[in-house]
Amino acid sequence: MQLTSFTDYSLRVLIFLAIRKKSSIAVIAESYGVSKNHIVKVVHNLGKLGYIKTNQGRGGGISLAMSPENINLKKLVVQTENFYIVECFHPQGKCKIASVCKLKGILYEAQTNFLNTLENYSLQDVLHNENEIKQLLDE
């Protein structure tokens, strides 16, 4: 399974803000070498979901709306990811063998295990080496 770049960037924006406390879209995009347009979409969505807050004007910027230990990785991934990993997961899927194939059940079990693992972690768990992350972001 591969997460979409949208989910990847969502996680990276939250990591950046947890380390820096406050920043801007331009600085985050430049630091990661990612398109500013992608980060705009990610920041907009994270704001709608309540993970970040934005303040405009002098001294403004983007910051976390909650502490890193309150940001559950499973919840974030579920909110940003499409889990129709194969056609038979989609309600309008048209796989001819779906009614007799065991693949759907196996993949569902794997997906469930993946999400159950993420449920045990928060953004804070990712920040155990905060100084090293900060150094790399400064390069």
The first five atom37 places (N, CA, C, CB, O) and aatype in JSON, in Angstrom:
{
  "aatype": [12, 5, 10, 16, 15, 13, 16, 3, 18, 15, 10, 1, 19, 10, 9, 13, 10, 0, 9, 1, 11, 11, 15, 15, 9, 0, 19, 9, 0, 6, 15, 18, 7, 19, 15, 11, 2, 8, 9, 19, 11, 19, 19, 8, 2, 10, 7, 11, 10, 7, 18, 9, 11, 16, 2, 5, 7, 1, 7, 7, 7, 9, 15, 10, 0, 12, 15, 14, 6, 2, 9, 2, 10, 11, 11, 10, 19, 19, 5, 16, 6, 2, 13, 18, 9, 19, 6, 4, 13, 8, 14, 5, 7, 11, 4, 11, 9, 0, 15, 19, 4, 11, 10, 11, 7, 9, 10, 18, 6, 0, 5, 16, 2, 13, 10, 2, 16, 10, 6, 2, 18, 15, 10, 5, 3, 19, 10, 8, 2, 6, 2, 6, 9, 11, 5, 10, 10, 3, 6],
  "atom_mask": [
    [1, 1, 1, 1, 1],
    [1, 1, 1, 1, 1],
    [1, 1, 1, 1, 1],
    [1, 1, 1, 1, 1],
    [1, 1, 1, 1, 1],
    [1, 1, 1, 1, 1],
    [1, 1, 1, 1, 1],
    [1, 1, 1, 1, 1],
    [1, 1, 1, 1, 1],
    [1, 1, 1, 1, 1],
    [1, 1, 1, 1, 1],
    [1, 1, 1, 1, 1],
    [1, 1, 1, 1, 1],
    [1, 1, 1, 1, 1],
    [1, 1, 1, 1, 1],
    [1, 1, 1, 1, 1],
    [1, 1, 1, 1, 1],
    [1, 1, 1, 1, 1],
    [1, 1, 1, 1, 1],
    [1, 1, 1, 1, 1],
    [1, 1, 1, 1, 1],
    [1, 1, 1, 1, 1],
    [1, 1, 1, 1, 1],
    [1, 1, 1, 1, 1],
    [1, 1, 1, 1, 1],
    [1, 1, 1, 1, 1],
    [1, 1, 1, 1, 1],
    [1, 1, 1, 1, 1],
    [1, 1, 1, 1, 1],
    [1, 1, 1, 1, 1],
    [1, 1, 1, 1, 1],
    [1, 1, 1, 1, 1],
    [1, 1, 1, 0, 1],
    [1, 1, 1, 1, 1],
    [1, 1, 1, 1, 1],
    [1, 1, 1, 1, 1],
    [1, 1, 1, 1, 1],
    [1, 1, 1, 1, 1],
    [1, 1, 1, 1, 1],
    [1, 1, 1, 1, 1],
    [1, 1, 1, 1, 1],
    [1, 1, 1, 1, 1],
    [1, 1, 1, 1, 1],
    [1, 1, 1, 1, 1],
    [1, 1, 1, 1, 1],
    [1, 1, 1, 1, 1],
    [1, 1, 1, 0, 1],
    [1, 1, 1, 1, 1],
    [1, 1, 1, 1, 1],
    [1, 1, 1, 0, 1],
    [1, 1, 1, 1, 1],
    [1, 1, 1, 1, 1],
    [1, 1, 1, 1, 1],
    [1, 1, 1, 1, 1],
    [1, 1, 1, 1, 1],
    [1, 1, 1, 1, 1],
    [1, 1, 1, 0, 1],
    [1, 1, 1, 1, 1],
    [1, 1, 1, 0, 1],
    [1, 1, 1, 0, 1],
    [1, 1, 1, 0, 1],
    [1, 1, 1, 1, 1],
    [1, 1, 1, 1, 1],
    [1, 1, 1, 1, 1],
    [1, 1, 1, 1, 1],
    [1, 1, 1, 1, 1],
    [1, 1, 1, 1, 1],
    [1, 1, 1, 1, 1],
    [1, 1, 1, 1, 1],
    [1, 1, 1, 1, 1],
    [1, 1, 1, 1, 1],
    [1, 1, 1, 1, 1],
    [1, 1, 1, 1, 1],
    [1, 1, 1, 1, 1],
    [1, 1, 1, 1, 1],
    [1, 1, 1, 1, 1],
    [1, 1, 1, 1, 1],
    [1, 1, 1, 1, 1],
    [1, 1, 1, 1, 1],
    [1, 1, 1, 1, 1],
    [1, 1, 1, 1, 1],
    [1, 1, 1, 1, 1],
    [1, 1, 1, 1, 1],
    [1, 1, 1, 1, 1],
    [1, 1, 1, 1, 1],
    [1, 1, 1, 1, 1],
    [1, 1, 1, 1, 1],
    [1, 1, 1, 1, 1],
    [1, 1, 1, 1, 1],
    [1, 1, 1, 1, 1],
    [1, 1, 1, 1, 1],
    [1, 1, 1, 1, 1],
    [1, 1, 1, 0, 1],
    [1, 1, 1, 1, 1],
    [1, 1, 1, 1, 1],
    [1, 1, 1, 1, 1],
    [1, 1, 1, 1, 1],
    [1, 1, 1, 1, 1],
    [1, 1, 1, 1, 1],
    [1, 1, 1, 1, 1],
    [1, 1, 1, 1, 1],
    [1, 1, 1, 1, 1],
    [1, 1, 1, 1, 1],
    [1, 1, 1, 1, 1],
    [1, 1, 1, 0, 1],
    [1, 1, 1, 1, 1],
    [1, 1, 1, 1, 1],
    [1, 1, 1, 1, 1],
    [1, 1, 1, 1, 1],
    [1, 1, 1, 1, 1],
    [1, 1, 1, 1, 1],
    [1, 1, 1, 1, 1],
    [1, 1, 1, 1, 1],
    [1, 1, 1, 1, 1],
    [1, 1, 1, 1, 1],
    [1, 1, 1, 1, 1],
    [1, 1, 1, 1, 1],
    [1, 1, 1, 1, 1],
    [1, 1, 1, 1, 1],
    [1, 1, 1, 1, 1],
    [1, 1, 1, 1, 1],
    [1, 1, 1, 1, 1],
    [1, 1, 1, 1, 1],
    [1, 1, 1, 1, 1],
    [1, 1, 1, 1, 1],
    [1, 1, 1, 1, 1],
    [1, 1, 1, 1, 1],
    [1, 1, 1, 1, 1],
    [1, 1, 1, 1, 1],
    [1, 1, 1, 1, 1],
    [1, 1, 1, 1, 1],
    [1, 1, 1, 1, 1],
    [1, 1, 1, 1, 1],
    [1, 1, 1, 1, 1],
    [1, 1, 1, 1, 1],
    [1, 1, 1, 1, 1],
    [1, 1, 1, 1, 1],
    [1, 1, 1, 1, 1],
    [1, 1, 1, 1, 1]
  ],
  "atom_positions": [
    [[0.85, -1.18, 0.0], [0.0, 0.0, 0.0], [0.89, 1.24, 0.0], [-0.96, 0.0, 1.22], [1.91, 1.3, 0.69]],
    [[0.48, 2.21, -0.77], [1.23, 3.46, -0.81], [0.28, 4.61, -0.51], [1.92, 3.65, -2.2], [-0.78, 4.73, -1.11]],
    [[0.69, 5.44, 0.43], [-0.12, 6.62, 0.74], [0.02, 7.62, -0.4], [0.31, 7.25, 2.1], [1.05, 7.68, -1.07]],
    [[-1.02, 8.4, -0.61], [-0.97, 9.44, -1.63], [-0.02, 10.54, -1.18], [-2.37, 10.0, -1.9], [0.29, 10.68, 0.0]],
    [[0.44, 11.33, -2.14], [1.31, 12.46, -1.79], [0.54, 13.45, -0.93], [1.84, 13.16, -3.07], [1.15, 14.16, -0.12]],
    [[-0.78, 13.53, -1.08], [-1.58, 14.44, -0.25], [-1.46, 14.07, 1.22], [-3.06, 14.41, -0.69], [-1.28, 14.95, 2.07]],
    [[-1.56, 12.8, 1.53], [-1.41, 12.34, 2.92], [0.03, 12.53, 3.38], [-1.84, 10.87, 3.06], [0.26, 12.96, 4.51]],
    [[0.97, 12.2, 2.53], [2.39, 12.39, 2.85], [2.66, 13.85, 3.19], [3.27, 11.93, 1.68], [3.28, 14.14, 4.22]],
    [[2.22, 14.77, 2.35], [2.44, 16.19, 2.6], [1.69, 16.66, 3.85], [2.0, 17.02, 1.38], [2.18, 17.53, 4.57]],
    [[0.54, 16.1, 4.1], [-0.2, 16.46, 5.32], [0.62, 16.1, 6.56], [-1.58, 15.74, 5.37], [0.74, 16.9, 7.49]],
    [[1.18, 14.92, 6.55], [2.02, 14.5, 7.67], [3.25, 15.39, 7.79], [2.43, 13.03, 7.5], [3.63, 15.79, 8.89]],
    [[3.87, 15.69, 6.65], [5.09, 16.51, 6.68], [4.81, 17.94, 7.16], [5.72, 16.55, 5.31], [5.62, 18.52, 7.88]],
    [[3.68, 18.51, 6.75], [3.33, 19.85, 7.22], [3.16, 19.84, 8.73], [2.02, 20.36, 6.53], [3.65, 20.74, 9.42]],
    [[2.48, 18.83, 9.26], [2.28, 18.76, 10.71], [3.6, 18.57, 11.44], [1.32, 17.61, 11.05], [3.81, 19.16, 12.5]],
    [[4.49, 17.75, 10.9], [5.81, 17.57, 11.51], [6.55, 18.91, 11.52], [6.64, 16.49, 10.75], [7.12, 19.31, 12.54]],
    [[6.54, 19.6, 10.39], [7.21, 20.9, 10.28], [6.68, 21.87, 11.33], [7.03, 21.48, 8.87], [7.46, 22.53, 12.01]],
    [[5.37, 21.95, 11.45], [4.77, 22.89, 12.4], [5.02, 22.49, 13.84], [3.28, 23.02, 12.14], [5.13, 23.34, 14.72]],
    [[5.11, 21.21, 14.09], [5.41, 20.75, 15.45], [6.84, 21.15, 15.84], [5.24, 19.21, 15.57], [7.1, 21.47, 17.0]],
    [[7.74, 21.14, 14.87], [9.14, 21.51, 15.13], [9.3, 23.03, 15.18], [10.05, 20.93, 14.04], [9.97, 23.55, 16.08]],
    [[8.7, 23.74, 14.25], [8.9, 25.18, 14.1], [7.89, 26.04, 14.87], [8.85, 25.55, 12.66], [8.13, 27.24, 15.07]],
    [[6.81, 25.47, 15.29], [5.74, 26.17, 16.02], [4.89, 27.08, 15.13], [6.34, 26.99, 17.14], [3.67, 27.11, 15.26]],
    [[5.54, 27.83, 14.22], [4.8, 28.71, 13.31], [5.6, 28.85, 12.03], [4.54, 30.11, 13.96], [6.83, 28.89, 12.06]],
    [[4.88, 28.92, 10.9], [5.58, 29.08, 9.64], [4.62, 29.62, 8.58], [6.19, 27.75, 9.18], [3.52, 30.08, 8.89]],
    [[5.06, 29.55, 7.32], [4.24, 29.98, 6.2], [4.24, 28.88, 5.14], [4.75, 31.33, 5.6], [5.09, 27.99, 5.15]],
    [[3.29, 28.95, 4.25], [3.21, 27.97, 3.16], [4.49, 28.0, 2.33], [1.97, 28.26, 2.28], [5.03, 26.95, 1.99]],
    [[4.96, 29.19, 2.01], [6.16, 29.32, 1.18], [7.37, 28.67, 1.83], [6.45, 30.79, 0.9], [8.13, 27.97, 1.16]],
    [[7.55, 28.89, 3.12], [8.71, 28.32, 3.83], [8.6, 26.8, 3.89], [8.81, 28.9, 5.26], [9.59, 26.1, 3.68]],
    [[7.42, 26.29, 4.16], [7.23, 24.82, 4.23], [7.5, 24.2, 2.86], [5.79, 24.47, 4.71], [8.22, 23.21, 2.76]],
    [[6.94, 24.78, 1.82], [7.12, 24.25, 0.47], [8.59, 24.26, 0.08], [6.31, 25.06, -0.55], [9.1, 23.28, -0.47]],
    [[9.27, 25.35, 0.36], [10.69, 25.45, 0.02], [11.53, 24.46, 0.82], [11.19, 26.88, 0.26], [12.44, 23.84, 0.28]],
    [[11.23, 24.33, 2.08], [12.0, 23.44, 2.94], [11.94, 21.99, 2.46], [11.49, 23.53, 4.38], [12.94, 21.27, 2.5]],
    [[10.76, 21.55, 2.01], [10.6, 20.18, 1.54], [10.84, 20.04, 0.04], [9.21, 19.7, 1.87], [10.89, 18.92, -0.47]],
    [[11.01, 21.15, -0.67], [11.19, 21.08, -2.11], [9.94, 20.6, -2.83], [0.0, 0.0, 0.0], [10.01, 19.84, -3.79]],
    [[8.79, 21.08, -2.34], [7.48, 20.66, -2.85], [6.78, 21.89, -3.43], [6.62, 20.0, -1.73], [7.02, 23.01, -3.0]],
    [[5.93, 21.66, -4.39], [5.17, 22.74, -5.0], [4.34, 23.5, -3.96], [4.26, 22.18, -6.1], [3.66, 22.91, -3.13]],
    [[4.42, 24.82, -4.04], [3.63, 25.67, -3.14], [2.14, 25.39, -3.32], [3.94, 27.16, -3.4], [1.39, 25.42, -2.34]],
    [[1.7, 25.12, -4.55], [0.28, 24.83, -4.8], [-0.19, 23.6, -4.06], [0.04, 24.65, -6.29], [-1.31, 23.57, -3.54]],
    [[0.65, 22.56, -3.99], [0.29, 21.36, -3.23], [0.14, 21.69, -1.74], [1.36, 20.26, -3.42], [-0.81, 21.26, -1.09]],
    [[1.08, 22.46, -1.23], [1.04, 22.79, 0.2], [-0.17, 23.67, 0.52], [2.35, 23.52, 0.63], [-0.75, 23.54, 1.59]],
    [[-0.55, 24.55, -0.39], [-1.76, 25.37, -0.19], [-2.98, 24.46, 0.02], [-2.0, 26.32, -1.4], [-3.77, 24.68, 0.94]],
    [[-3.13, 23.46, -0.84], [-4.27, 22.54, -0.73], [-4.23, 21.74, 0.57], [-4.29, 21.58, -1.93], [-5.25, 21.55, 1.23]],
    [[-3.05, 21.28, 0.93], [-2.87, 20.51, 2.16], [-3.2, 21.37, 3.37], [-1.43, 19.97, 2.26], [-3.93, 20.94, 4.26]],
    [[-2.66, 22.58, 3.42], [-2.9, 23.48, 4.55], [-4.38, 23.82, 4.66], [-2.06, 24.77, 4.4], [-4.93, 23.87, 5.76]],
    [[-5.02, 24.06, 3.53], [-6.46, 24.35, 3.54], [-7.23, 23.19, 4.16], [-6.97, 24.64, 2.12], [-8.1, 23.39, 5.01]],
    [[-6.91, 21.98, 3.73], [-7.61, 20.8, 4.26], [-7.3, 20.59, 5.74], [-7.21, 19.55, 3.46], [-8.21, 20.3, 6.52]],
    [[-6.05, 20.72, 6.14], [-5.69, 20.55, 7.55], [-6.4, 21.58, 8.43], [-4.16, 20.65, 7.75], [-6.76, 21.29, 9.56]],
    [[-6.59, 22.78, 7.89], [-7.34, 23.8, 8.62], [-8.79, 23.41, 8.78], [0.0, 0.0, 0.0], [-9.36, 23.56, 9.86]],
    [[-9.4, 22.91, 7.7], [-10.8, 22.47, 7.77], [-10.98, 21.33, 8.76], [-11.28, 22.04, 6.39], [-12.01, 21.24, 9.43]],
    [[-9.98, 20.46, 8.85], [-10.05, 19.32, 9.76], [-9.73, 19.7, 11.2], [-9.09, 18.24, 9.3], [-9.91, 18.89, 12.11]],
    [[-9.25, 20.92, 11.42], [-8.97, 21.39, 12.77], [-7.58, 21.11, 13.3], [0.0, 0.0, 0.0], [-7.32, 21.29, 14.49]],
    [[-6.67, 20.65, 12.43], [-5.32, 20.34, 12.87], [-4.43, 21.58, 12.96], [-4.69, 19.34, 11.95], [-3.51, 21.63, 13.78]],
    [[-4.7, 22.56, 12.12], [-3.89, 23.77, 12.12], [-4.77, 25.0, 12.15], [-2.96, 23.81, 10.91], [-5.97, 24.95, 11.85]],
    [[-4.16, 26.1, 12.52], [-4.85, 27.39, 12.5], [-3.97, 28.38, 11.76], [-5.18, 27.9, 13.95], [-2.75, 28.25, 11.74]],
    [[-4.6, 29.34, 11.15], [-3.86, 30.36, 10.42], [-4.19, 31.73, 10.99], [-4.18, 30.3, 8.9], [-5.33, 32.01, 11.36]],
    [[-3.18, 32.56, 11.04], [-3.35, 33.94, 11.49], [-2.77, 34.83, 10.4], [-2.66, 34.19, 12.88], [-1.61, 34.68, 10.01]],
    [[-3.58, 35.76, 9.93], [-3.12, 36.65, 8.88], [-2.56, 37.93, 9.48], [-4.26, 36.97, 7.91], [-2.75, 38.23, 10.66]],
    [[-1.86, 38.65, 8.63], [-1.33, 39.93, 9.07], [0.05, 39.8, 9.68], [0.0, 0.0, 0.0], [0.67, 38.74, 9.67]],
    [[0.5, 40.91, 10.21], [1.83, 40.97, 10.82], [1.94, 39.97, 11.97], [2.14, 42.4, 11.34], [1.08, 39.91, 12.85]],
    [[2.98, 39.19, 11.94], [3.17, 38.18, 12.99], [2.31, 36.96, 12.78], [0.0, 0.0, 0.0], [2.27, 36.07, 13.63]],
    [[1.61, 36.9, 11.66], [0.73, 35.76, 11.38], [1.5, 34.55, 10.89], [0.0, 0.0, 0.0], [2.73, 34.54, 10.88]],
    [[0.78, 33.56, 10.51], [1.38, 32.34, 9.99], [0.5, 31.14, 10.28], [0.0, 0.0, 0.0], [-0.65, 31.28, 10.7]],
    [[1.04, 30.0, 10.04], [0.34, 28.72, 10.24], [0.95, 28.06, 11.47], [0.45, 27.79, 8.98], [2.17, 28.05, 11.65]],
    [[0.09, 27.5, 12.32], [0.58, 26.78, 13.49], [-0.37, 25.64, 13.81], [0.72, 27.73, 14.71], [-1.49, 25.59, 13.31]],
    [[0.1, 24.72, 14.64], [-0.76, 23.61, 15.06], [-1.91, 24.15, 15.91], [0.05, 22.55, 15.84], [-1.73, 25.09, 16.69]],
    [[-3.06, 23.56, 15.75], [-4.22, 23.95, 16.54], [-4.36, 23.07, 17.79], [-5.5, 23.86, 15.69], [-5.21, 23.32, 18.63]],
    [[-3.52, 22.07, 17.89], [-3.55, 21.16, 19.05], [-2.14, 20.64, 19.29], [-4.56, 19.97, 18.83], [-1.27, 20.77, 18.43]],
    [[-1.92, 20.08, 20.42], [-0.58, 19.57, 20.73], [-0.31, 18.29, 19.94], [-0.43, 19.31, 22.25], [-1.25, 17.55, 19.63]],
    [[0.94, 18.03, 19.6], [1.29, 16.85, 18.81], [0.8, 15.53, 19.41], [2.76, 16.78, 18.63], [0.45, 14.6, 18.68]],
    [[0.77, 15.44, 20.74], [0.31, 14.18, 21.35], [-1.19, 13.95, 21.14], [0.62, 14.18, 22.84], [-1.68, 12.84, 21.35]],
    [[-1.92, 14.98, 20.73], [-3.35, 14.84, 20.46], [-3.67, 14.62, 18.98], [-4.08, 16.07, 20.96], [-4.84, 14.57, 18.6]],
    [[-2.65, 14.49, 18.16], [-2.86, 14.24, 16.73], [-2.56, 12.77, 16.47], [-1.95, 15.16, 15.84], [-1.41, 12.36, 16.39]],
    [[-3.61, 11.98, 16.35], [-3.49, 10.54, 16.14], [-3.23, 10.27, 14.66], [-4.77, 9.81, 16.62], [-3.93, 10.78, 13.79]],
    [[-2.2, 9.46, 14.39], [-1.82, 9.2, 13.01], [-2.89, 8.45, 12.23], [-0.54, 8.41, 12.98], [-3.1, 8.73, 11.05]],
    [[-3.57, 7.5, 12.86], [-4.65, 6.79, 12.16], [-5.75, 7.75, 11.76], [-5.23, 5.66, 13.04], [-6.21, 7.73, 10.61]],
    [[-6.18, 8.58, 12.67], [-7.27, 9.5, 12.38], [-6.9, 10.41, 11.21], [-7.61, 10.34, 13.63], [-7.71, 10.63, 10.3]],
    [[-5.69, 10.94, 11.23], [-5.25, 11.82, 10.14], [-5.23, 11.08, 8.81], [-3.87, 12.4, 10.45], [-5.73, 11.59, 7.81]],
    [[-4.65, 9.9, 8.79], [-4.55, 9.13, 7.55], [-5.94, 8.77, 7.03], [-3.71, 7.86, 7.76], [-6.18, 8.85, 5.82]],
    [[-6.83, 8.38, 7.89], [-8.2, 8.05, 7.46], [-8.88, 9.28, 6.87], [-9.03, 7.5, 8.64], [-9.65, 9.17, 5.92]],
    [[-8.6, 10.45, 7.43], [-9.23, 11.68, 6.95], [-8.64, 12.2, 5.64], [-9.12, 12.75, 8.01], [-9.28, 12.99, 4.95]],
    [[-7.44, 11.77, 5.3], [-6.79, 12.32, 4.1], [-6.6, 11.29, 2.99], [-5.46, 12.89, 4.48], [-6.22, 11.66, 1.88]],
    [[-6.83, 10.05, 3.25], [-6.51, 8.99, 2.3], [-7.76, 8.34, 1.71], [-5.66, 7.93, 2.97], [-8.82, 8.33, 2.34]],
    [[-7.63, 7.82, 0.51], [-8.68, 7.04, -0.15], [-8.37, 5.57, 0.11], [-8.75, 7.36, -1.7], [-7.3, 5.09, -0.27]],
    [[-9.27, 4.86, 0.73], [-9.0, 3.47, 1.07], [-9.66, 2.47, 0.13], [-9.46, 3.21, 2.45], [-9.86, 1.31, 0.51]],
    [[-9.98, 2.89, -1.06], [-10.43, 1.97, -2.09], [-9.18, 1.45, -2.79], [-11.43, 2.66, -3.11], [-8.91, 1.8, -3.94]],
    [[-8.41, 0.61, -2.09], [-7.11, 0.2, -2.6], [-7.21, -0.74, -3.79], [-6.31, -0.46, -1.5], [-6.26, -0.86, -4.56]],
    [[-8.32, -1.4, -3.95], [-8.61, -2.19, -5.14], [-10.06, -1.91, -5.53], [-8.38, -3.73, -4.9], [-10.85, -1.44, -4.72]],
    [[-10.38, -2.2, -6.77], [-11.7, -1.87, -7.3], [-12.84, -2.47, -6.47], [-11.81, -2.34, -8.73], [-13.89, -1.84, -6.32]],
    [[-12.65, -3.66, -5.96], [-13.75, -4.31, -5.23], [-14.05, -3.63, -3.88], [-13.42, -5.79, -5.0], [-15.08, -3.92, -3.27]],
    [[-13.18, -2.75, -3.41], [-13.46, -1.99, -2.2], [-14.43, -0.84, -2.48], [-12.16, -1.45, -1.61], [-15.12, -0.38, -1.58]],
    [[-14.47, -0.41, -3.7], [-15.31, 0.73, -4.08], [-16.76, 0.26, -4.23], [-14.8, 1.39, -5.4], [-17.01, -0.78, -4.83]],
    [[-17.72, 1.04, -3.7], [-19.14, 0.64, -3.8], [-19.61, 0.41, -5.24], [-20.0, 1.7, -3.17], [-20.48, -0.42, -5.47]],
    [[-19.04, 1.13, -6.19], [-19.42, 0.94, -7.59], [-18.42, 0.06, -8.34], [-19.56, 2.29, -8.28], [-18.39, 0.08, -9.57]],
    [[-17.6, -0.69, -7.62], [-16.61, -1.55, -8.25], [-17.28, -2.58, -9.16], [0.0, 0.0, 0.0], [-18.39, -3.04, -8.88]],
    [[-16.62, -2.91, -10.24], [-17.21, -3.8, -11.24], [-16.35, -5.03, -11.5], [-17.43, -3.04, -12.53], [-16.27, -5.48, -12.64]],
    [[-15.73, -5.56, -10.5], [-14.91, -6.76, -10.68], [-15.82, -7.98, -10.86], [-13.96, -6.95, -9.47], [-16.71, -8.22, -10.04]],
    [[-15.59, -8.73, -11.91], [-16.43, -9.9, -12.23], [-16.32, -11.01, -11.19], [-16.06, -10.44, -13.58], [-17.27, -11.77, -11.0]],
    [[-15.19, -11.13, -10.53], [-15.0, -12.25, -9.61], [-15.16, -11.86, -8.14], [-13.63, -12.84, -9.81], [-14.91, -12.67, -7.25]],
    [[-15.58, -10.64, -7.88], [-15.66, -10.14, -6.49], [-16.5, -11.04, -5.59], [-16.24, -8.75, -6.49], [-16.18, -11.18, -4.41]],
    [[-17.56, -11.64, -6.1], [-18.45, -12.44, -5.25], [-17.82, -13.74, -4.78], [-19.72, -12.74, -6.0], [-18.3, -14.33, -3.81]],
    [[-16.76, -14.2, -5.44], [-16.15, -15.47, -5.05], [-14.66, -15.33, -4.69], [-16.29, -16.47, -6.18], [-14.05, -16.3, -4.22]],
    [[-14.1, -14.18, -4.88], [-12.67, -13.96, -4.66], [-12.38, -13.68, -3.18], [-12.16, -12.8, -5.53], [-13.12, -12.95, -2.53]],
    [[-11.33, -14.26, -2.69], [-10.92, -14.06, -1.29], [-9.95, -12.88, -1.13], [-10.27, -15.33, -0.75], [-9.63, -12.49, -0.01]],
    [[-9.49, -12.32, -2.25], [-8.52, -11.24, -2.19], [-9.04, -10.04, -1.4], [-8.15, -10.81, -3.59], [-8.3, -9.44, -0.62]],
    [[-10.31, -9.7, -1.59], [-10.87, -8.54, -0.89], [-10.74, -8.71, 0.63], [-12.35, -8.35, -1.27], [-10.35, -7.77, 1.32]],
    [[-11.05, -9.88, 1.13], [-10.95, -10.14, 2.57], [-9.52, -10.06, 3.09], [0.0, 0.0, 0.0], [-9.28, -9.54, 4.17]],
    [[-8.59, -10.58, 2.31], [-7.18, -10.56, 2.7], [-6.68, -9.11, 2.73], [-6.33, -11.41, 1.73], [-6.01, -8.7, 3.68]],
    [[-6.99, -8.36, 1.68], [-6.55, -6.96, 1.63], [-7.22, -6.12, 2.71], [-6.84, -6.37, 0.25], [-6.61, -5.2, 3.26]],
    [[-8.48, -6.42, 3.01], [-9.16, -5.7, 4.07], [-8.47, -5.96, 5.42], [-10.66, -6.11, 4.14], [-8.29, -5.05, 6.22]],
    [[-8.09, -7.21, 5.65], [-7.39, -7.55, 6.89], [-6.05, -6.82, 6.97], [-7.16, -9.08, 6.98], [-5.69, -6.3, 8.03]],
    [[-5.31, -6.77, 5.87], [-4.03, -6.06, 5.84], [-4.23, -4.57, 6.1], [-3.32, -6.28, 4.49], [-3.48, -3.97, 6.86]],
    [[-5.23, -3.99, 5.48], [-5.53, -2.57, 5.68], [-5.9, -2.29, 7.13], [-6.66, -2.11, 4.74], [-5.47, -1.29, 7.71]],
    [[-6.7, -3.16, 7.71], [-7.11, -3.01, 9.1], [-5.9, -3.07, 10.03], [-8.13, -4.1, 9.48], [-5.79, -2.28, 10.97]],
    [[-4.99, -4.0, 9.77], [-3.78, -4.11, 10.59], [-2.92, -2.85, 10.46], [-2.96, -5.35, 10.19], [-2.37, -2.37, 11.45]],
    [[-2.8, -2.33, 9.24], [-2.06, -1.1, 9.0], [-2.64, 0.04, 9.83], [-2.09, -0.73, 7.49], [-1.91, 0.75, 10.52]],
    [[-3.96, 0.21, 9.77], [-4.61, 1.3, 10.5], [-4.55, 1.08, 12.0], [-6.06, 1.44, 10.06], [-4.4, 2.04, 12.76]],
    [[-4.67, -0.16, 12.43], [-4.58, -0.45, 13.87], [-3.19, -0.11, 14.41], [-4.89, -1.92, 14.14], [-3.07, 0.33, 15.55]],
    [[-2.15, -0.31, 13.61], [-0.81, 0.08, 14.02], [-0.72, 1.6, 14.16], [0.25, -0.44, 13.01], [-0.21, 2.1, 15.16]],
    [[-1.21, 2.32, 13.16], [-1.18, 3.79, 13.21], [-1.95, 4.34, 14.4], [-1.74, 4.37, 11.92], [-1.61, 5.39, 14.94]],
    [[-3.0, 3.64, 14.8], [-3.82, 4.1, 15.92], [-3.03, 4.22, 17.21], [-5.0, 3.16, 16.12], [-3.39, 4.99, 18.1]],
    [[-1.95, 3.47, 17.31], [-1.13, 3.46, 18.52], [-0.13, 4.61, 18.59], [-0.39, 2.17, 18.62], [0.61, 4.72, 19.57]],
    [[-0.11, 5.47, 17.58], [0.89, 6.52, 17.52], [0.27, 7.9, 17.3], [1.88, 6.23, 16.42], [-0.77, 8.05, 16.66]],
    [[0.96, 8.88, 17.85], [0.57, 10.28, 17.65], [1.7, 11.0, 16.93], [0.24, 10.98, 19.0], [2.78, 10.44, 16.73]],
    [[1.45, 12.22, 16.54], [2.49, 13.04, 15.92], [3.68, 13.17, 16.87], [1.94, 14.42, 15.55], [4.82, 13.23, 16.41]],
    [[3.44, 13.22, 18.15], [4.53, 13.35, 19.13], [5.52, 12.19, 19.01], [3.95, 13.4, 20.55], [6.72, 12.38, 19.2]],
    [[5.02, 11.0, 18.71], [5.9, 9.83, 18.58], [6.88, 9.98, 17.41], [5.07, 8.57, 18.39], [7.95, 9.37, 17.43]],
    [[6.53, 10.76, 16.42], [7.38, 10.98, 15.26], [8.51, 11.95, 15.58], [6.56, 11.5, 14.08], [9.52, 12.0, 14.88]],
    [[8.33, 12.73, 16.63], [9.25, 13.82, 16.95], [10.34, 13.44, 17.95], [8.47, 14.97, 17.49], [10.94, 14.34, 18.55]],
    [[10.61, 12.18, 18.15], [11.59, 11.77, 19.15], [12.99, 12.33, 18.87], [11.66, 10.26, 19.21], [13.78, 12.5, 19.79]],
    [[13.29, 12.61, 17.6], [14.6, 13.17, 17.25], [14.41, 14.57, 16.67], [15.34, 12.25, 16.22], [14.86, 14.87, 15.56]],
    [[13.76, 15.4, 17.41], [13.38, 16.75, 16.99], [14.57, 17.59, 16.51], [12.68, 17.46, 18.13], [14.45, 18.3, 15.51]],
    [[15.69, 17.52, 17.2], [16.85, 18.32, 16.81], [17.4, 17.92, 15.44], [17.95, 18.19, 17.84], [17.75, 18.79, 14.64]],
    [[17.46, 16.62, 15.17], [17.94, 16.16, 13.86], [16.97, 16.57, 12.75], [18.11, 14.63, 13.87], [17.4, 16.98, 11.67]],
    [[15.68, 16.47, 13.02], [14.68, 16.88, 12.03], [14.84, 18.37, 11.73], [13.23, 16.58, 12.53], [14.82, 18.79, 10.57]],
    [[14.98, 19.16, 12.78], [15.14, 20.62, 12.61], [16.37, 20.93, 11.78], [15.23, 21.33, 13.99], [16.32, 21.79, 10.9]],
    [[17.47, 20.27, 12.04], [18.71, 20.5, 11.28], [18.49, 20.2, 9.8], [19.86, 19.64, 11.83], [18.91, 20.97, 8.94]],
    [[17.84, 19.09, 9.51], [17.61, 18.7, 8.11], [16.65, 19.68, 7.42], [17.04, 17.27, 8.04], [16.8, 19.96, 6.23]],
    [[15.68, 20.19, 8.15], [14.75, 21.15, 7.56], [15.44, 22.49, 7.27], [13.56, 21.37, 8.49], [15.02, 23.23, 6.39]],
    [[16.5, 22.78, 8.02], [17.24, 24.03, 7.83], [18.17, 23.99, 6.62], [18.03, 24.35, 9.06], [18.62, 25.04, 6.16]],
    [[18.47, 22.81, 6.12], [19.43, 22.7, 5.0], [18.84, 23.21, 3.7], [19.86, 21.24, 4.81], [19.51, 23.19, 2.67]]
  ]
}
